[in-house]
PDB file of C-alpha atoms in Angstrom:
ATOM      1  CA  MET A   1      -8.507  26.139  -0.487  1.00 62.00           C
ATOM      2  CA  ARG A   2      -9.194  22.384   1.217  1.00 78.00           C
ATOM      3  CA  ASP A   3      -8.175  19.646  -1.161  1.00 87.00           C
ATOM      4  CA  PHE A   4     -10.831  17.701  -2.251  1.00 95.00           C
ATOM      5  CA  ILE A   5     -11.747  14.989  -0.194  1.00 96.00           C
ATOM      6  CA  ALA A   6     -14.116  12.038  -1.840  1.00 97.00           C
ATOM      7  CA  ARG A   7     -17.558  11.067  -0.427  1.00 97.00           C
ATOM      8  CA  PRO A   8     -19.783   8.241  -1.585  1.00 97.00           C
ATOM      9  CA  GLU A   9     -21.767  10.635  -3.587  1.00 97.00           C
ATOM     10  CA  HIS A  10     -18.470  11.757  -5.685  1.00 97.00           C
ATOM     11  CA  GLY A  11     -18.404   8.028  -7.508  1.00 97.00           C
ATOM     12  CA  ILE A  12     -16.264   4.787  -7.102  1.00 97.00           C
ATOM     13  CA  VAL A  13     -13.667   4.076  -4.954  1.00 98.00           C
ATOM     14  CA  TRP A  14     -10.812   1.714  -6.408  1.00 98.00           C
ATOM     15  CA  ILE A  15      -8.865  -0.340  -4.433  1.00 98.00           C
ATOM     16  CA  SER A  16      -6.145  -2.588  -6.056  1.00 97.00           C
ATOM     17  CA  GLY A  17      -4.954  -5.765  -3.951  1.00 95.00           C
ATOM     18  CA  ALA A  18      -8.244  -6.107  -2.263  1.00 95.00           C
ATOM     19  CA  SER A  19      -8.636 -10.045  -1.706  1.00 94.00           C
ATOM     20  CA  SER A  20      -6.868  -9.750   1.438  1.00 92.00           C
ATOM     21  CA  GLY A  21      -5.089  -8.034   4.280  1.00 93.00           C
ATOM     22  CA  ILE A  22      -5.227  -4.224   4.527  1.00 95.00           C
ATOM     23  CA  GLY A  23      -6.967  -3.840   1.094  1.00 96.00           C
ATOM     24  CA  ARG A  24      -9.944  -6.521   1.876  1.00 96.00           C
ATOM     25  CA  ALA A  25     -10.167  -4.737   5.237  1.00 97.00           C
ATOM     26  CA  LEU A  26     -10.548  -1.191   3.844  1.00 98.00           C
ATOM     27  CA  ALA A  27     -12.775  -2.415   1.294  1.00 98.00           C
ATOM     28  CA  LEU A  28     -15.200  -3.619   4.003  1.00 98.00           C
ATOM     29  CA  LYS A  29     -15.037  -0.446   6.020  1.00 98.00           C
ATOM     30  CA  LEU A  30     -15.357   1.795   3.150  1.00 98.00           C
ATOM     31  CA  ALA A  31     -18.554  -0.012   1.893  1.00 98.00           C
ATOM     32  CA  GLY A  32     -20.013   0.114   5.437  1.00 98.00           C
ATOM     33  CA  GLU A  33     -19.601   3.954   5.215  1.00 98.00           C
ATOM     34  CA  GLY A  34     -21.963   3.840   2.002  1.00 98.00           C
ATOM     35  CA  TYR A  35     -19.196   3.986  -0.796  1.00 98.00           C
ATOM     36  CA  LYS A  36     -19.566   2.071  -3.923  1.00 98.00           C
ATOM     37  CA  VAL A  37     -16.200   0.044  -4.142  1.00 98.00           C
ATOM     38  CA  ALA A  38     -14.332  -1.533  -6.903  1.00 98.00           C
ATOM     39  CA  VAL A  39     -11.937  -4.345  -5.958  1.00 98.00           C
ATOM     40  CA  THR A  40      -8.900  -5.546  -8.451  1.00 97.00           C
ATOM     41  CA  ALA A  41      -6.835  -8.705  -7.304  1.00 95.00           C
ATOM     42  CA  LYS A  42      -5.890 -11.992  -9.164  1.00 93.00           C
ATOM     43  CA  SER A  43      -8.196 -14.162  -6.907  1.00 93.00           C
ATOM     44  CA  HIS A  44     -11.558 -14.473  -8.402  1.00 94.00           C
ATOM     45  CA  GLU A  45     -12.968 -16.545  -5.851  1.00 96.00           C
ATOM     46  CA  LYS A  46     -11.956 -14.331  -2.854  1.00 96.00           C
ATOM     47  CA  LEU A  47     -13.099 -10.928  -4.369  1.00 97.00           C
ATOM     48  CA  VAL A  48     -16.290 -13.007  -4.706  1.00 97.00           C
ATOM     49  CA  GLU A  49     -16.667 -13.711  -1.168  1.00 97.00           C
ATOM     50  CA  LEU A  50     -15.395 -10.238  -0.365  1.00 97.00           C
ATOM     51  CA  GLN A  51     -18.800  -8.970  -2.444  1.00 97.00           C
ATOM     52  CA  ALA A  52     -20.702 -11.522  -0.785  1.00 97.00           C
ATOM     53  CA  GLU A  53     -19.653 -10.667   2.807  1.00 96.00           C
ATOM     54  CA  ALA A  54     -20.777  -6.378   1.951  1.00 96.00           C
ATOM     55  CA  SER A  55     -23.999  -7.256   0.800  1.00 94.00           C
ATOM     56  CA  GLY A  56     -25.592  -5.957   3.999  1.00 92.00           C
ATOM     57  CA  LEU A  57     -23.764  -2.756   4.211  1.00 96.00           C
ATOM     58  CA  ASP A  58     -24.497   0.400   3.221  1.00 97.00           C
ATOM     59  CA  GLY A  59     -22.170   0.599   0.271  1.00 97.00           C
ATOM     60  CA  SER A  60     -21.448  -2.203  -2.105  1.00 97.00           C
ATOM     61  CA  ILE A  61     -18.726  -4.024  -3.741  1.00 97.00           C
ATOM     62  CA  VAL A  62     -18.078  -4.468  -7.338  1.00 97.00           C
ATOM     63  CA  VAL A  63     -15.525  -7.124  -8.654  1.00 97.00           C
ATOM     64  CA  LEU A  64     -13.067  -6.443 -11.483  1.00 95.00           C
ATOM     65  CA  ASP A  65     -10.669  -9.006 -11.719  1.00 92.00           C
ATOM     66  CA  GLY A  66      -7.469  -8.079 -12.901  1.00 95.00           C
ATOM     67  CA  ASP A  67      -3.388  -8.742 -12.272  1.00 96.00           C
ATOM     68  CA  VAL A  68      -1.756  -5.074 -11.368  1.00 97.00           C
ATOM     69  CA  THR A  69       1.220  -6.445 -13.070  1.00 97.00           C
ATOM     70  CA  ASP A  70      -0.388  -6.316 -16.139  1.00 97.00           C
ATOM     71  CA  ALA A  71      -1.272  -2.427 -17.857  1.00 97.00           C
ATOM     72  CA  GLU A  72      -3.662  -3.767 -20.209  1.00 97.00           C
ATOM     73  CA  ASP A  73      -5.600  -5.490 -17.284  1.00 96.00           C
ATOM     74  CA  MET A  74      -5.740  -2.199 -15.367  1.00 97.00           C
ATOM     75  CA  GLU A  75      -6.429  -0.184 -18.506  1.00 97.00           C
ATOM     76  CA  HIS A  76      -9.539  -2.535 -18.869  1.00 96.00           C
ATOM     77  CA  ALA A  77     -10.730  -2.635 -14.962  1.00 96.00           C
ATOM     78  CA  MET A  78     -10.285   1.284 -15.289  1.00 97.00           C
ATOM     79  CA  ALA A  79     -12.833   1.392 -18.561  1.00 96.00           C
ATOM     80  CA  SER A  80     -15.052  -0.905 -16.548  1.00 96.00           C
ATOM     81  CA  ILE A  81     -15.662   1.723 -13.714  1.00 95.00           C
ATOM     82  CA  GLU A  82     -15.587   4.552 -16.195  1.00 92.00           C
ATOM     83  CA  TYR A  83     -18.295   3.205 -18.473  1.00 93.00           C
ATOM     84  CA  GLU A  84     -20.101   0.495 -16.217  1.00 94.00           C
ATOM     85  CA  HIS A  85     -20.383   1.882 -12.746  1.00 92.00           C
ATOM     86  CA  GLY A  86     -19.372   5.681 -12.781  1.00 90.00           C
ATOM     87  CA  THR A  87     -17.190   7.988 -12.121  1.00 95.00           C
ATOM     88  CA  LEU A  88     -13.558   7.412 -10.357  1.00 97.00           C
ATOM     89  CA  ALA A  89     -13.911   9.397  -7.065  1.00 98.00           C
ATOM     90  CA  MET A  90     -10.588   7.684  -5.373  1.00 98.00           C
ATOM     91  CA  ALA A  91      -8.547   4.871  -6.089  1.00 98.00           C
ATOM     92  CA  ILE A  92      -6.238   3.310  -3.306  1.00 98.00           C
ATOM     93  CA  LEU A  93      -3.377   1.581  -4.790  1.00 98.00           C
ATOM     94  CA  ASN A  94      -2.473  -0.973  -2.226  1.00 96.00           C
ATOM     95  CA  ALA A  95      -1.390  -4.375  -3.786  1.00 94.00           C
ATOM     96  CA  GLY A  96       1.925  -5.497  -2.718  1.00 93.00           C
ATOM     97  CA  ILE A  97       4.068  -8.496  -1.790  1.00 93.00           C
ATOM     98  CA  TYR A  98       7.021  -8.896   0.542  1.00 92.00           C
ATOM     99  CA  LEU A  99       9.637 -11.680  -0.298  1.00 92.00           C
ATOM    100  CA  PRO A 100      12.679 -11.396   2.007  1.00 92.00           C
ATOM    101  CA  VAL A 101      16.024 -11.016   0.405  1.00 93.00           C
ATOM    102  CA  HIS A 102      19.221 -12.557   1.898  1.00 92.00           C
ATOM    103  CA  ALA A 103      22.549 -11.619   0.719  1.00 93.00           C
ATOM    104  CA  GLU A 104      23.837 -14.945   0.943  1.00 93.00           C
ATOM    105  CA  ASP A 105      21.249 -16.325  -1.277  1.00 94.00           C
ATOM    106  CA  LEU A 106      20.001 -13.935  -3.744  1.00 95.00           C
ATOM    107  CA  HIS A 107      17.844 -14.466  -6.311  1.00 97.00           C
ATOM    108  CA  ARG A 108      17.003 -12.150  -9.196  1.00 97.00           C
ATOM    109  CA  ALA A 109      13.205 -13.147  -9.345  1.00 97.00           C
ATOM    110  CA  ASP A 110      12.535 -11.968  -5.893  1.00 96.00           C
ATOM    111  CA  PHE A 111      13.722  -8.378  -7.246  1.00 98.00           C
ATOM    112  CA  GLU A 112      11.924  -8.737 -10.450  1.00 98.00           C
ATOM    113  CA  LYS A 113       8.333  -9.757  -8.992  1.00 97.00           C
ATOM    114  CA  SER A 114       8.699  -7.184  -6.055  1.00 96.00           C
ATOM    115  CA  PHE A 115       9.588  -4.718  -8.233  1.00 98.00           C
ATOM    116  CA  ALA A 116       6.611  -5.804 -10.948  1.00 98.00           C
ATOM    117  CA  VAL A 117       4.058  -5.919  -8.189  1.00 97.00           C
ATOM    118  CA  ASN A 118       4.864  -3.376  -5.851  1.00 97.00           C
ATOM    119  CA  LEU A 119       6.046  -0.519  -8.110  1.00 98.00           C
ATOM    120  CA  SER A 120       5.169  -0.764 -11.967  1.00 98.00           C
ATOM    121  CA  GLY A 121       1.772  -2.400 -10.707  1.00 98.00           C
ATOM    122  CA  VAL A 122       1.129   0.934  -9.085  1.00 98.00           C
ATOM    123  CA  VAL A 123       2.093   2.548 -11.606  1.00 98.00           C
ATOM    124  CA  ASN A 124      -0.415   0.735 -14.036  1.00 98.00           C
ATOM    125  CA  CYS A 125      -2.855   1.730 -12.036  1.00 98.00           C
ATOM    126  CA  LEU A 126      -1.992   5.253 -11.250  1.00 98.00           C
ATOM    127  CA  LEU A 127      -1.855   6.192 -15.510  1.00 98.00           C
ATOM    128  CA  PRO A 128      -5.504   5.269 -16.113  1.00 98.00           C
ATOM    129  CA  ALA A 129      -6.519   6.813 -12.969  1.00 98.00           C
ATOM    130  CA  ILE A 130      -4.730  10.302 -12.952  1.00 98.00           C
ATOM    131  CA  ARG A 131      -6.100  10.209 -16.955  1.00 97.00           C
ATOM    132  CA  HIS A 132      -9.796  10.127 -15.676  1.00 96.00           C
ATOM    133  CA  MET A 133      -9.455  12.180 -12.740  1.00 97.00           C
ATOM    134  CA  LYS A 134      -7.859  14.974 -14.752  1.00 97.00           C
ATOM    135  CA  ALA A 135     -10.791  14.993 -17.195  1.00 95.00           C
ATOM    136  CA  LYS A 136     -13.223  15.377 -14.603  1.00 94.00           C
ATOM    137  CA  GLY A 137     -10.940  17.796 -12.997  1.00 95.00           C
ATOM    138  CA  GLN A 138     -11.099  16.137  -9.346  1.00 96.00           C
ATOM    139  CA  GLY A 139      -9.977  13.228  -7.448  1.00 98.00           C
ATOM    140  CA  GLN A 140      -8.263  11.608  -4.747  1.00 98.00           C
ATOM    141  CA  ILE A 141      -5.626   9.011  -4.900  1.00 98.00           C
ATOM    142  CA  ALA A 142      -3.697   7.052  -1.870  1.00 98.00           C
ATOM    143  CA  ILE A 143      -0.611   5.051  -2.595  1.00 98.00           C
ATOM    144  CA  VAL A 144       0.540   2.338  -0.178  1.00 97.00           C
ATOM    145  CA  SER A 145       3.715   2.330   0.565  1.00 96.00           C
ATOM    146  CA  SER A 146       5.264   1.299   4.225  1.00 94.00           C
ATOM    147  CA  VAL A 147       7.498   2.419   6.964  1.00 93.00           C
ATOM    148  CA  SER A 148      10.098   0.397   5.133  1.00 92.00           C
ATOM    149  CA  GLY A 149      10.340   2.747   2.819  1.00 96.00           C
ATOM    150  CA  TYR A 150      12.145   4.987   5.326  1.00 96.00           C
ATOM    151  CA  GLY A 151      15.147   3.388   5.859  1.00 95.00           C
ATOM    152  CA  GLY A 152      16.988   0.121   5.041  1.00 94.00           C
ATOM    153  CA  LEU A 153      15.764  -2.954   7.370  1.00 92.00           C
ATOM    154  CA  PRO A 154      16.982  -6.804   7.719  1.00 92.00           C
ATOM    155  CA  THR A 155      15.764  -9.035   4.084  1.00 91.00           C
ATOM    156  CA  GLY A 156      14.140  -5.742   2.745  1.00 92.00           C
ATOM    157  CA  ALA A 157      16.303  -4.880  -0.235  1.00 95.00           C
ATOM    158  CA  ALA A 158      13.763  -6.153  -2.426  1.00 96.00           C
ATOM    159  CA  TYR A 159      10.377  -4.782  -0.858  1.00 94.00           C
ATOM    160  CA  GLY A 160      12.549  -1.508   0.894  1.00 95.00           C
ATOM    161  CA  ALA A 161      13.485  -0.439  -2.540  1.00 97.00           C
ATOM    162  CA  THR A 162       9.778  -0.648  -3.493  1.00 97.00           C
ATOM    163  CA  LYS A 163       8.458   0.998  -1.110  1.00 97.00           C
ATOM    164  CA  ALA A 164      10.938   3.858  -0.998  1.00 98.00           C
ATOM    165  CA  ALA A 165      10.477   4.422  -4.647  1.00 98.00           C
ATOM    166  CA  LEU A 166       6.547   5.000  -3.606  1.00 98.00           C
ATOM    167  CA  ILE A 167       7.504   7.424  -1.203  1.00 98.00           C
ATOM    168  CA  ASN A 168       9.273   9.331  -3.458  1.00 98.00           C
ATOM    169  CA  MET A 169       6.827   8.873  -6.110  1.00 98.00           C
ATOM    170  CA  ALA A 170       3.991  10.384  -4.285  1.00 98.00           C
ATOM    171  CA  GLU A 171       5.981  13.505  -3.082  1.00 98.00           C
ATOM    172  CA  SER A 172       7.037  14.297  -6.867  1.00 98.00           C
ATOM    173  CA  LEU A 173       3.348  13.935  -7.854  1.00 98.00           C
ATOM    174  CA  LYS A 174       2.128  16.158  -5.414  1.00 98.00           C
ATOM    175  CA  PHE A 175       3.514  19.262  -6.810  1.00 98.00           C
ATOM    176  CA  ASP A 176       1.600  18.295 -10.916  1.00 97.00           C
ATOM    177  CA  LEU A 177      -1.467  16.763  -9.352  1.00 97.00           C
ATOM    178  CA  ASP A 178      -1.923  19.932  -6.679  1.00 96.00           C
ATOM    179  CA  LYS A 179      -2.152  22.041  -9.644  1.00 96.00           C
ATOM    180  CA  LEU A 180      -4.933  19.590 -11.510  1.00 96.00           C
ATOM    181  CA  GLY A 181      -7.418  19.171  -8.716  1.00 96.00           C
ATOM    182  CA  ILE A 182      -6.023  15.887  -7.681  1.00 97.00           C
ATOM    183  CA  ARG A 183      -5.340  15.138  -4.134  1.00 97.00           C
ATOM    184  CA  ILE A 184      -2.581  12.576  -3.610  1.00 98.00           C
ATOM    185  CA  GLN A 185      -1.828  10.756  -0.187  1.00 98.00           C
ATOM    186  CA  LEU A 186       0.923   8.438   1.185  1.00 98.00           C
ATOM    187  CA  VAL A 187      -0.137   5.453   3.394  1.00 98.00           C
ATOM    188  CA  SER A 188       2.770   4.555   5.615  1.00 96.00           C
ATOM    189  CA  PRO A 189       1.368   1.655   7.989  1.00 95.00           C
ATOM    190  CA  GLY A 190       3.814  -0.005  10.387  1.00 91.00           C
ATOM    191  CA  PHE A 191       3.613  -4.104  11.006  1.00 85.00           C
ATOM    192  CA  ILE A 192       0.483  -5.293   9.913  1.00 88.00           C
ATOM    193  CA  ASP A 193      -0.803  -8.904  11.731  1.00 82.00           C
ATOM    194  CA  SER A 194      -1.219 -11.303   8.949  1.00 69.00           C
ATOM    195  CA  PRO A 195      -0.278 -15.222   8.687  1.00 54.00           C
ATOM    196  CA  ALA A 196       3.453 -14.347   7.218  1.00 51.00           C
ATOM    197  CA  THR A 197       4.108 -12.330  10.734  1.00 54.00           C
ATOM    198  CA  GLY A 198       3.065 -15.209  12.779  1.00 49.00           C
ATOM    199  CA  LYS A 199       5.746 -17.471  11.433  1.00 43.00           C
ATOM    200  CA  SER A 200       8.774 -15.153  12.565  1.00 46.00           C
ATOM    201  CA  ALA A 201      10.675 -15.259  15.391  1.00 42.00           C
ATOM    202  CA  LEU A 202      11.732 -11.604  14.515  1.00 57.00           C
ATOM    203  CA  PRO A 203      10.656  -8.798  17.004  1.00 67.00           C
ATOM    204  CA  MET A 204       6.977  -6.940  15.721  1.00 71.00           C
ATOM    205  CA  PRO A 205       6.595  -4.163  17.697  1.00 75.00           C
ATOM    206  CA  ALA A 206       3.348  -2.394  17.925  1.00 79.00           C
ATOM    207  CA  LEU A 207       1.521  -4.673  15.604  1.00 86.00           C
ATOM    208  CA  VAL A 208      -1.434  -3.598  13.900  1.00 92.00           C
ATOM    209  CA  SER A 209      -4.498  -5.564  12.724  1.00 94.00           C
ATOM    210  CA  PRO A 210      -5.886  -5.187   9.164  1.00 95.00           C
ATOM    211  CA  GLU A 211      -9.351  -4.046  10.638  1.00 96.00           C
ATOM    212  CA  GLU A 212      -7.519  -1.690  12.855  1.00 96.00           C
ATOM    213  CA  ALA A 213      -5.461  -0.347   9.651  1.00 96.00           C
ATOM    214  CA  ALA A 214      -8.780   0.047   7.474  1.00 97.00           C
ATOM    215  CA  ARG A 215      -9.905   2.202  10.458  1.00 97.00           C
ATOM    216  CA  GLN A 216      -7.235   4.455  10.651  1.00 97.00           C
ATOM    217  CA  ILE A 217      -6.679   4.577   6.506  1.00 98.00           C
ATOM    218  CA  ALA A 218     -10.045   5.256   6.540  1.00 98.00           C
ATOM    219  CA  ALA A 219      -9.950   8.314   8.700  1.00 98.00           C
ATOM    220  CA  GLY A 220      -6.756   9.189   7.019  1.00 98.00           C
ATOM    221  CA  LEU A 221      -8.443   9.969   3.965  1.00 98.00           C
ATOM    222  CA  LYS A 222     -11.052  12.089   5.163  1.00 97.00           C
ATOM    223  CA  SER A 223      -8.222  14.271   6.683  1.00 96.00           C
ATOM    224  CA  GLN A 224      -6.188  16.794   5.260  1.00 94.00           C
ATOM    225  CA  ALA A 225      -2.673  15.243   6.026  1.00 96.00           C
ATOM    226  CA  PHE A 226      -0.577  14.258   2.926  1.00 98.00           C
ATOM    227  CA  GLU A 227       0.585  10.703   4.923  1.00 98.00           C
ATOM    228  CA  ILE A 228      -1.012   8.540   6.721  1.00 98.00           C
ATOM    229  CA  THR A 229       0.891   6.756   9.272  1.00 96.00           C
ATOM    230  CA  PHE A 230       0.756   4.122  11.923  1.00 95.00           C
ATOM    231  CA  PRO A 231       0.809   3.577  14.623  1.00 93.00           C
ATOM    232  CA  GLY A 232       2.352   7.052  15.603  1.00 90.00           C
ATOM    233  CA  ARG A 233       4.802   6.593  18.149  1.00 90.00           C
ATOM    234  CA  PHE A 234       6.185   3.387  16.299  1.00 90.00           C
ATOM    235  CA  THR A 235       6.894   4.902  13.153  1.00 92.00           C
ATOM    236  CA  THR A 236       8.019   8.595  14.391  1.00 92.00           C
ATOM    237  CA  MET A 237      10.770   6.270  15.893  1.00 91.00           C
ATOM    238  CA  LEU A 238      11.689   4.908  12.699  1.00 92.00           C
ATOM    239  CA  LYS A 239      11.887   8.373  11.190  1.00 93.00           C
ATOM    240  CA  LEU A 240      13.469   9.838  13.784  1.00 94.00           C
ATOM    241  CA  ALA A 241      16.137   6.484  13.737  1.00 94.00           C
ATOM    242  CA  ARG A 242      16.399   7.171   9.771  1.00 93.00           C
ATOM    243  CA  LEU A 243      17.837  11.018  10.532  1.00 95.00           C
ATOM    244  CA  LEU A 244      20.787   9.166  12.700  1.00 97.00           C
ATOM    245  CA  PRO A 245      24.472   9.285  10.746  1.00 98.00           C
ATOM    246  CA  TYR A 246      25.315   5.401   9.270  1.00 97.00           C
ATOM    247  CA  GLY A 247      27.233   5.035  12.129  1.00 97.00           C
ATOM    248  CA  ALA A 248      24.590   4.886  14.405  1.00 97.00           C
ATOM    249  CA  TYR A 249      21.569   3.519  12.096  1.00 96.00           C
ATOM    250  CA  PHE A 250      23.282   0.413  11.673  1.00 96.00           C
ATOM    251  CA  PRO A 251      24.064  -0.300  15.056  1.00 95.00           C
ATOM    252  CA  LEU A 252      20.623   0.437  16.517  1.00 93.00           C
ATOM    253  CA  VAL A 253      19.135  -1.486  13.764  1.00 92.00           C
ATOM    254  CA  ASN A 254      21.017  -4.612  14.529  1.00 92.00           C
ATOM    255  CA  ARG A 255      20.275  -4.136  18.143  1.00 90.00           C
ATOM    256  CA  LEU A 256      16.726  -3.958  18.085  1.00 86.00           C
ATOM    257  CA  THR A 257      16.321  -6.802  15.596  1.00 85.00           C
ATOM    258  CA  GLY A 258      18.922  -9.291  17.010  1.00 86.00           C
ATOM    259  CA  TRP A 259      20.108  -9.329  13.302  1.00 88.00           C
ATOM    260  CA  ARG A 260      23.721  -9.356  13.807  1.00 83.00           C
ATOM    261  CA  GLU A 261      23.836 -12.387  16.086  1.00 81.00           C
ATOM    262  CA  ARG A 262      21.394 -14.651  13.524  1.00 78.00           C
ATOM    263  CA  PRO A 263      23.095 -17.578  12.035  1.00 74.00           C
ATOM    264  CA  SER A 264      23.597 -17.448   8.236  1.00 69.00           C
ATOM    265  CA  SER A 265      20.271 -17.825   5.871  1.00 59.00           C
ATOM    266  CA  ALA A 266      21.753 -19.126   2.973  1.00 51.00           C
ATOM    267  CA  GLY A 267      20.108 -21.845   1.359  1.00 49.00           C
ATOM    268  CA  HIS A 268      16.222 -20.797   2.501  1.00 50.00           C
ATOM    269  CA  HIS A 269      13.907 -18.047   2.648  1.00 49.00           C
ATOM    270  CA  PRO A 270      12.348 -17.952   5.881  1.00 45.00           C
ATOM    271  CA  ALA A 271       8.680 -16.231   6.006  1.00 43.00           C
ATOM    272  CA  THR A 272      10.014 -12.644   7.689  1.00 43.00           C
ATOM    273  CA  PRO A 273       7.395 -10.112   8.436  1.00 45.00           C
ATOM    274  CA  HIS A 274       8.018  -6.562   7.157  1.00 46.00           C
ATOM    275  CA  PRO A 275       5.617  -3.564   8.104  1.00 50.00           C
ATOM    276  CA  ALA A 276       2.580  -3.623   5.801  1.00 47.00           C
ATOM    277  CA  GLU A 277       1.880  -6.467   2.919  1.00 45.00           C
TER     278      GLU A 277
END
């Protein structure tokens, strides 16, 4: 039996972290395909602008303000979808932040904030979404991770740890969700073009625009694939690199990034890019 694939007639698509980047581009892409999309973020003004931009599309956008780090906010968002807008057919859990971490100048706040948004923020959306879908007997969930979760990369001690956890979470939940009729997918993008990446001197191979990322994700959501990852050659290379023994993996990453030759980063937090946002 084929897994459930949400179509516009099935109900609402809920996207967290929709005020910018992949989330914003994906909301417009799906609204253009006729979906009714509920968008969540802390920035009310940016969500209202997004809603206005979608006014001429086949679908529509509904603004649901909320902070993913606040579990009560996400329960309220789910209740608003359920009682005011219709059935939740798909949840795309996308909200995330990237805070570079340098061992010479560690800050507890960088880890705590990263875990709160990237990991707990997903859980806060996931629980009410699954509860709703379980009652309906069907649904589709996409968790946006990153290829940074495949293996350790420079400055990614906080960000990469959260993304690795999301990969494991999606894989583990699939066993039970399959039996409930709820389809779960993992989204693992490579480097996404953004203002942050434009400020960095690090190499950014296979850079992808938010619009192209949205196109790839939208296509993947309609496929039977568990993982949606792009660009293919780059992400495959990173997966294969992680299979190397550590004695080869660390020198390879150092060579590709030039990290070992870089001066100490103590005392400042550079705007370093990382796969996904």
